Every structure is written in structure tokens, then in C-alpha cells.
Short mmCIF file of C-alpha atoms and ligand atoms in Angstrom, two decimals:
data_model
loop_
_atom_site.label_atom_id
_atom_site.label_comp_id
_atom_site.label_asym_id
_atom_site.label_seq_id
_atom_site.Cartn_x
_atom_site.Cartn_y
_atom_site.Cartn_z
CA MET A 379 0.00 0.00 0.00
CA ALA A 380 0.97 3.64 -0.36
CA PHE A 381 -0.71 6.99 0.14
CA GLU A 382 -1.49 7.04 -3.58
CA GLU A 383 -3.52 3.86 -3.33
CA ILE A 384 -6.06 5.31 -0.91
CA VAL A 385 -8.89 6.22 -3.21
CA GLY A 386 -10.47 9.65 -3.25
CA GLN A 387 -8.94 11.19 -0.11
CA GLU A 388 -6.36 13.31 -1.93
CA ARG A 389 -6.90 16.35 0.27
CA ILE A 390 -6.02 14.43 3.42
CA VAL A 391 -3.04 12.75 1.75
CA GLU A 392 -1.76 16.18 0.79
CA ILE A 393 -2.09 17.52 4.35
CA LEU A 394 -0.32 14.51 5.86
CA LYS A 395 2.46 14.53 3.27
CA LYS A 396 3.10 18.18 4.01
CA THR A 397 3.22 17.38 7.72
CA LEU A 398 5.79 14.65 7.04
CA LEU A 399 7.84 16.91 4.82
CA ASN A 400 7.96 19.71 7.39
CA ASN A 401 8.25 17.41 10.37
CA THR A 402 5.40 19.17 12.13
CA PHE A 403 3.40 16.38 13.74
CA SER A 404 0.52 16.96 16.09
CA HIS A 405 0.35 14.76 19.14
CA ALA A 406 -3.16 13.69 18.35
CA TYR A 407 -5.24 13.22 15.22
CA LEU A 408 -8.86 12.36 14.74
CA PHE A 409 -9.74 10.65 11.46
CA GLU A 410 -13.50 10.81 11.11
CA GLY A 411 -15.61 9.22 8.39
CA LEU A 412 -17.75 6.25 7.42
CA GLU A 413 -16.47 2.68 7.53
CA GLY A 414 -14.65 1.70 4.35
CA LEU A 415 -13.17 5.06 3.34
CA GLY A 416 -9.57 4.11 4.19
CA LYS A 417 -9.04 5.66 7.64
CA LYS A 418 -7.02 2.77 9.01
CA GLN A 419 -4.81 2.52 5.95
CA MET A 420 -4.27 6.26 6.04
CA ALA A 421 -3.18 6.01 9.69
CA LEU A 422 -0.75 3.20 8.81
CA GLU A 423 0.69 5.18 5.89
CA PHE A 424 1.15 8.16 8.16
CA ALA A 425 2.79 5.99 10.83
CA LYS A 426 5.18 4.65 8.20
CA GLY A 427 5.93 8.19 7.10
CA VAL A 428 6.70 9.28 10.65
CA ILE A 429 9.00 6.36 11.40
CA CYS A 430 10.62 5.52 8.02
CA SER A 431 14.25 6.52 8.19
CA GLN A 432 15.04 6.55 4.48
CA GLU A 433 16.09 9.74 2.76
CA GLY A 434 13.64 11.48 0.43
CA MET A 435 9.90 11.00 0.10
CA LYS A 436 8.38 9.29 3.13
CA PRO A 437 7.16 6.66 3.55
CA CYS A 438 9.49 4.91 1.13
CA ASN A 439 7.33 1.77 1.39
CA VAL A 440 10.29 -0.49 0.60
CA CYS A 441 12.53 -0.32 3.68
CA GLN A 442 12.20 -2.95 6.35
CA THR A 443 10.57 -0.52 8.78
CA CYS A 444 7.83 0.41 6.30
CA ARG A 445 7.22 -3.23 5.49
CA ARG A 446 7.03 -4.27 9.12
CA ILE A 447 4.57 -1.51 9.94
CA GLN A 448 2.37 -2.57 7.03
CA GLU A 449 2.41 -6.13 8.34
CA GLY A 450 1.47 -4.97 11.84
CA ASN A 451 4.80 -6.22 13.06
CA TYR A 452 6.58 -3.16 14.37
CA PRO A 453 6.72 -2.62 18.14
CA GLU A 454 6.45 1.18 18.07
CA VAL A 455 3.24 1.26 16.07
CA ASN A 456 0.35 0.03 18.18
CA LEU A 457 -3.06 -0.65 16.76
CA ILE A 458 -5.78 -0.83 19.39
CA GLN A 459 -8.72 -2.66 17.94
CA GLU A 460 -11.36 -4.25 20.11
CA ASP A 461 -14.42 -6.25 19.16
CA GLY A 462 -16.80 -4.40 21.44
CA THR A 463 -16.31 -1.47 23.78
CA ILE A 464 -12.83 -0.19 24.54
CA LYS A 465 -12.50 -0.35 28.28
CA ILE A 466 -10.38 1.72 30.61
CA GLU A 467 -7.97 -1.20 31.12
CA LYS A 468 -6.99 -1.00 27.47
CA ILE A 469 -6.22 2.70 27.79
CA ARG A 470 -4.24 2.02 30.98
CA GLU A 471 -2.10 -0.43 29.00
CA LEU A 472 -1.53 2.29 26.43
CA GLN A 473 -0.56 4.72 29.18
CA LYS A 474 1.96 2.29 30.60
CA ASP A 475 3.43 1.57 27.20
CA ILE A 476 3.62 5.20 26.16
CA GLN A 477 5.86 6.01 29.13
CA MET A 478 8.58 3.72 27.79
CA LYS A 479 10.83 5.61 25.43
CA PRO A 480 11.10 4.17 21.94
CA TYR A 481 14.21 2.10 21.44
CA GLU A 482 13.57 1.21 17.87
CA GLY A 483 12.90 4.23 15.70
CA ARG A 484 12.35 7.75 16.89
CA LYS A 485 8.62 7.84 17.48
CA LYS A 486 5.78 5.86 18.91
CA ILE A 487 2.39 5.77 17.28
CA TYR A 488 -0.89 4.62 18.77
CA ILE A 489 -3.85 4.03 16.50
CA ILE A 490 -7.21 3.54 18.21
CA ASN A 491 -9.75 2.07 15.80
CA HIS A 492 -13.43 2.77 16.47
CA ALA A 493 -12.53 5.29 19.14
CA GLU A 494 -16.27 5.96 19.56
CA ASN A 495 -16.41 2.59 21.34
CA MET A 496 -14.33 3.88 24.25
CA THR A 497 -16.28 4.00 27.48
CA VAL A 498 -16.50 7.40 29.15
CA GLN A 499 -14.00 6.19 31.75
CA ALA A 500 -11.64 5.13 28.99
CA GLN A 501 -12.03 8.50 27.30
CA ASN A 502 -11.35 10.34 30.53
CA ALA A 503 -8.23 8.27 31.05
CA LEU A 504 -7.07 8.94 27.49
CA LEU A 505 -7.71 12.64 28.00
CA LYS A 506 -4.97 12.75 30.64
CA THR A 507 -2.51 11.34 28.11
CA LEU A 508 -3.67 13.79 25.46
CA GLU A 509 -3.11 16.65 27.88
CA GLU A 510 0.52 15.76 28.46
CA PRO A 511 1.74 13.42 25.78
CA PRO A 512 5.45 12.47 25.64
CA ALA A 513 7.22 14.34 22.85
CA TYR A 514 7.89 11.14 20.89
CA ALA A 515 4.28 9.94 20.79
CA THR A 516 1.45 10.48 18.35
CA ILE A 517 -2.06 9.15 18.92
CA ILE A 518 -4.44 8.69 16.01
CA LEU A 519 -8.11 8.15 16.79
CA LEU A 520 -10.26 6.61 14.06
CA THR A 521 -14.00 7.04 14.32
CA VAL A 522 -17.20 6.72 12.34
CA ASN A 523 -18.91 9.10 14.72
CA GLY A 524 -17.05 11.93 16.44
CA ASN A 525 -20.22 12.86 18.35
CA SER A 526 -19.62 9.93 20.67
CA LEU A 527 -16.33 11.41 21.83
CA LEU A 528 -15.93 13.88 24.68
CA PRO A 529 -15.57 17.43 23.35
CA THR A 530 -12.43 17.73 25.46
CA ILE A 531 -10.87 14.87 23.50
CA ILE A 532 -11.88 16.30 20.15
CA SER A 533 -10.49 19.72 21.00
CA ARG A 534 -7.04 18.20 21.54
CA CYS A 535 -6.94 16.52 18.14
CA GLN A 536 -6.25 17.71 14.65
CA ILE A 537 -9.41 16.62 12.85
CA LEU A 538 -9.36 15.17 9.35
CA LYS A 539 -12.72 14.29 7.80
CA PHE A 540 -12.95 11.47 5.28
CA ARG A 541 -15.67 11.98 2.70
CA PRO A 542 -17.39 9.58 0.30
CA VAL A 543 -15.89 9.45 -3.16
CA GLU A 544 -17.42 10.12 -6.58
CA ILE A 545 -18.94 7.00 -8.13
CA GLY A 546 -16.92 7.53 -11.31
CA LYS A 547 -13.67 7.44 -9.43
CA ILE A 548 -14.53 4.20 -7.68
CA GLN A 549 -15.55 2.70 -11.00
CA GLN A 550 -12.23 3.69 -12.50
CA VAL A 551 -10.28 2.11 -9.66
CA LEU A 552 -12.22 -1.14 -9.98
CA MET A 553 -11.67 -1.26 -13.73
CA GLU A 554 -8.05 -0.20 -13.87
CA GLY A 555 -6.81 -1.51 -10.56
CA ARG A 556 -8.80 -4.71 -10.33
CA GLY A 557 -9.64 -5.57 -13.91
CA VAL A 558 -13.39 -5.61 -13.23
CA SER A 559 -15.61 -5.24 -16.31
CA ARG A 560 -17.12 -1.85 -17.11
CA GLU A 561 -20.68 -2.95 -16.35
CA GLU A 562 -19.94 -4.71 -13.10
CA SER A 563 -17.69 -1.96 -11.78
CA ARG A 564 -20.31 0.64 -12.61
CA MET A 565 -23.09 -1.34 -10.93
CA VAL A 566 -21.03 -2.10 -7.83
CA SER A 567 -19.84 1.50 -7.44
CA SER A 568 -23.43 2.72 -7.80
CA PHE A 569 -24.39 0.56 -4.84
CA SER A 570 -21.30 1.57 -2.82
CA ASN A 571 -22.60 4.98 -1.70
CA GLY A 572 -19.18 6.38 -2.56
CA ILE A 573 -17.38 4.08 -0.14
CA ILE A 574 -14.50 2.24 -1.76
CA GLY A 575 -14.35 -0.42 0.96
CA ARG A 576 -18.01 -1.21 0.39
CA ALA A 577 -17.50 -1.45 -3.38
CA LEU A 578 -14.63 -3.91 -2.90
CA LYS A 579 -16.74 -5.94 -0.49
CA LEU A 580 -19.72 -6.04 -2.86
CA LEU A 581 -17.49 -7.42 -5.62
CA GLU A 582 -16.96 -10.55 -3.58
CA ASP A 583 -20.22 -10.61 -1.73
CA GLU A 584 -22.16 -13.66 -2.90
CA ASP A 585 -25.09 -12.71 -0.67
CA PHE A 586 -25.40 -9.35 -2.40
CA LYS A 587 -25.43 -11.04 -5.80
CA ARG A 588 -27.93 -13.68 -4.74
CA ILE A 589 -30.28 -11.18 -3.12
CA ARG A 590 -30.08 -8.92 -6.13
CA GLU A 591 -31.02 -11.79 -8.44
CA GLU A 592 -34.05 -12.53 -6.25
CA VAL A 593 -35.09 -8.89 -6.25
CA LEU A 594 -34.83 -8.57 -10.02
CA LYS A 595 -36.71 -11.82 -10.48
CA LEU A 596 -39.45 -10.42 -8.28
CA THR A 597 -39.84 -7.32 -10.46
CA GLU A 598 -40.45 -9.60 -13.44
CA GLU A 599 -42.92 -11.74 -11.49
CA MET A 600 -44.87 -8.71 -10.45
CA LEU A 601 -45.09 -7.62 -14.05
CA ARG A 602 -46.43 -11.03 -14.98
CA ARG A 603 -49.12 -10.50 -12.34
CA ASP A 604 -48.28 -13.75 -10.70
CA THR A 605 -50.09 -13.33 -7.38
CA ILE A 606 -49.35 -16.77 -5.98
CA ASN A 607 -45.61 -16.41 -6.44
CA LEU A 608 -45.87 -12.90 -5.17
CA LEU A 609 -47.14 -13.97 -1.77
CA GLU A 610 -44.51 -16.68 -1.67
CA SER A 611 -41.87 -14.03 -2.08
CA VAL A 612 -42.94 -12.62 1.29
CA ASP A 613 -40.90 -15.55 2.63
CA PHE A 614 -37.83 -14.20 0.88
CA PHE A 615 -38.27 -10.82 2.58
CA THR A 616 -38.81 -12.43 5.96
CA LYS A 617 -35.72 -14.59 5.57
CA GLU A 618 -33.59 -11.60 4.57
CA LYS A 619 -35.14 -9.30 7.14
CA ASN A 620 -31.73 -8.09 8.30
CA GLN A 621 -31.01 -6.76 4.83
CA ILE A 622 -34.40 -5.21 4.28
CA GLU A 623 -33.04 -1.71 3.81
CA GLU A 624 -30.64 -2.86 1.09
CA ILE A 625 -33.37 -4.89 -0.58
CA LEU A 626 -35.77 -1.97 -0.69
CA ASP A 627 -32.97 0.26 -1.97
CA MET A 628 -32.30 -2.25 -4.74
CA LEU A 629 -35.97 -2.21 -5.68
CA VAL A 630 -36.04 1.58 -5.74
CA SER A 631 -32.84 1.67 -7.81
CA TRP A 632 -34.46 -0.68 -10.29
CA TYR A 633 -37.63 1.34 -10.75
CA ARG A 634 -35.66 4.56 -10.84
CA ASP A 635 -33.62 3.06 -13.67
CA LEU A 636 -36.81 2.18 -15.53
CA MET A 637 -37.97 5.77 -15.11
CA ILE A 638 -34.66 7.27 -16.23
CA TYR A 639 -34.52 5.02 -19.24
CA LYS A 640 -38.10 5.79 -20.15
CA GLU A 641 -37.58 9.50 -19.89
CA THR A 642 -34.10 9.92 -21.34
CA GLN A 643 -33.05 6.68 -23.00
CA GLU A 644 -29.65 7.48 -21.51
CA LEU A 645 -27.72 4.43 -20.42
CA HIS A 646 -24.91 6.03 -18.47
CA PHE A 647 -27.19 7.27 -15.65
CA LEU A 648 -28.42 3.77 -14.84
CA MET A 649 -27.36 2.03 -11.64
CA ASN A 650 -28.18 -1.46 -12.87
CA CYS A 651 -26.21 -0.97 -16.05
CA ASP A 652 -25.31 -4.66 -16.24
CA ARG A 653 -29.01 -5.39 -16.93
CA ILE A 654 -29.77 -3.04 -19.79
CA GLU A 655 -31.91 -5.48 -21.73
CA GLU A 656 -34.26 -6.11 -18.83
CA ILE A 657 -34.47 -2.41 -18.11
CA GLN A 658 -35.40 -1.70 -21.71
CA ASP A 659 -37.92 -4.51 -21.74
CA GLN A 660 -39.65 -3.63 -18.46
CA SER A 661 -39.67 0.09 -19.12
CA ASN A 662 -41.54 -0.60 -22.36
CA ARG A 663 -44.18 -2.46 -20.41
CA ILE A 664 -44.89 0.02 -17.58
CA GLY A 665 -46.11 3.60 -17.86
CA LEU A 666 -44.20 6.45 -16.25
CA LYS A 667 -46.88 7.28 -13.72
CA LYS A 668 -47.07 3.68 -12.58
CA ILE A 669 -43.31 3.57 -12.04
CA ARG A 670 -43.54 6.72 -9.92
CA ASP A 671 -46.37 5.21 -7.88
CA ILE A 672 -44.33 2.07 -7.28
CA ILE A 673 -41.33 4.05 -6.05
CA PHE A 674 -43.66 5.93 -3.74
CA ILE A 675 -45.05 2.68 -2.32
CA ILE A 676 -41.56 1.31 -1.66
CA ASP A 677 -40.41 4.54 -0.01
CA GLN A 678 -43.48 4.47 2.20
CA THR A 679 -42.75 0.87 3.21
CA LYS A 680 -39.20 1.86 4.09
CA GLY A 681 -40.54 4.47 6.48
CA ASN A 682 -43.08 2.09 8.03
CA ILE A 683 -40.50 -0.60 8.61
CA LYS A 684 -38.17 1.88 10.26
CA SER A 685 -40.92 2.82 12.70
CA ASN A 686 -41.29 -0.88 13.58
CA VAL A 687 -44.79 -1.53 12.33
CA ASN A 688 -45.58 -5.23 11.70
CA PHE A 689 -42.87 -6.33 9.27
CA GLN A 690 -44.63 -9.11 7.38
CA LEU A 691 -47.86 -7.21 7.04
CA ASN A 692 -45.96 -4.26 5.63
CA ILE A 693 -44.21 -6.35 3.02
CA GLU A 694 -47.46 -8.05 1.98
CA VAL A 695 -49.20 -4.72 1.66
CA MET A 696 -46.29 -3.34 -0.36
CA LEU A 697 -46.27 -6.27 -2.80
CA LEU A 698 -50.04 -6.24 -3.24
CA ASN A 699 -50.06 -2.47 -3.73
CA ILE A 700 -47.34 -2.66 -6.35
CA GLN A 701 -49.22 -5.43 -8.07
CA GLU A 702 -52.38 -3.38 -8.04
CA VAL A 703 -50.58 -0.47 -9.66
CA LEU A 704 -49.28 -2.78 -12.35
CA VAL A 705 -52.62 -4.44 -13.06
CA TRP A 706 -54.80 -1.40 -12.93
ZN1 ZN B 948 10.59 3.31 4.63
#
């Protein structure tokens, strides 16, 4: 890995590179942004840059130090990563460790992943360290939600916000970097919400592919006005209840594609661009107003399900309502 391989966070790369060049490290950083945007890799690159002892551009990414940090095998770079909450004991360990001067390399780096999972006690303990950190130490907090951190912690950190990336850029990375086909990379990046980590995960996610097939099959069944199968597909929704939001989003994306195609005939705005033939076919068979009504029904169901109204009933009503729109 290298700074250049972190997709779409050029602004942050630039800031950190400048810091490395001028040797002006803060004692504490807060990397904030959604899961999958490259926060952890960015922290590792920065750690390499701080510790790498080669001349010239840092990190060099080839010296033994850089390689060991990348492998998580360098004693002065500590990644704190817990499954659940981060308890005060973990921070006490950090505090003990941070007092020991570095013997290998010039600096010590502590990366706390999912810092929002620190208990208040843990945060209070960490605050003491942030107030008087040893000169050789840098602490990098990674979080998906800075609001869960004490304001006193945040105020001691240099904050860098990671933002979602343009779909086109993710598509390009998948095509050029991973050799994924144009259609698949476009479809996957459309469903990634601008999060490169999510796009990469979707590429290999068999569940995503299977569920999507089911959803697209359902749209065809509804068009064929197949009521018996339709009620059977309630089972599918119940079984995949945990993914209901994604499933409803897939359905909306499908009908939105039908609408876009109907109105513009433009292919490059479509999310499901690997299924052009079906989009063309279905959009020829449903009127524009009906497509709008269907999207409205799905959106309404999304809201109802969020407010915890009877799940199965909601799905049945949604399917029957969509069917009614199609038949009428
Ligand atoms: Zn190096």
C-alpha cells in the first residue's frame, strides 16, 4: 500500500504529506468518516511516514521498517482494535506503554480504531494522556462518529474528515486496478454509496449477488401479475429481514432506472447498467406514472418498517399495492 492507493482522499493525503515533509506532527489526530473510506490505511501510511528513516519522500514503502509496519509487526506502532467497547484497562495499557521511550525508531504511534467505542472512563483516562503526551508519541483516533467522543478529546486533536468518493472514481479504480468489467464496476460502485471499501466488499459478496437476483426476479414476477408467487416471495423478505433496507434500496434503484430510461433513454445514468436489456424490456411495459407510484409505495414501506410496524404485514401490503398499480 501507499498513500497514492487510498482512493479519493487526496486532500487528506496532501495535508499529511506536508506534515511529514515539514516534520510538524501533532500529538493527536482524529480521522473521522464512514467505515470503508480508508481511515485505518491512512493512519498506517502516516505511521510509516513518521518512522521511516530513508532519505527522500516518506514513507518509502520499501525499507524494512515500512514493510514491518504494514504487516502490523513493528513494536512502536500500536493498533488498538477491540471487538466491542474499549474499556479503561486497554487505555491504561496504552498509558503504561507510552511512558517507555522508543528504542527502535524515533517515534511511537498509537492508532485507536473505532474510538467511539471507548467507554466514558476510557475517554477520561485517554484525555490525561492527550493533555501531556510524551514528545515522541502520536495518537491517532479513528471514528465513524465523532459525536460519541468527549468534546475535550476532540479539542485536543487535529481533525481530518474522510468523505465519500465520486462514483466515477470508484468505478475507474475497480476497472483499472482490479480488472473488473465496465458494467460490473459501474453497478457495484453505484451501490457503494461512494465508499470504496463497500465497493470492494460487494465485488466478492455472494449474498449481495444472490439477493439482487431474487429482487430482479421479483420485479419480473410482479409484471407477470403472478399473485401466488408474489405472496410466496414474502418468505424471501422475511428470511432476509436483516437486509431489508438494502433490498428496498435495490428495488427503488431498479424502478428509478426504468424511469430514467423511459424519460431519457440514456444508459450512463443507470445504476443497474449490467441489466440493460431487462431495463429496456420492463420500461416498455410500464407507464411512467405507474413507475412513480411504485417508487412511492416502496419509499413508504421503508418508512413504516423503520418505525417498527408489523414487518410481514408491511411487506405483503407493499407487494399487493405494487401489483395493483401494475394491473390497474
Ligand atoms: Zn521506509
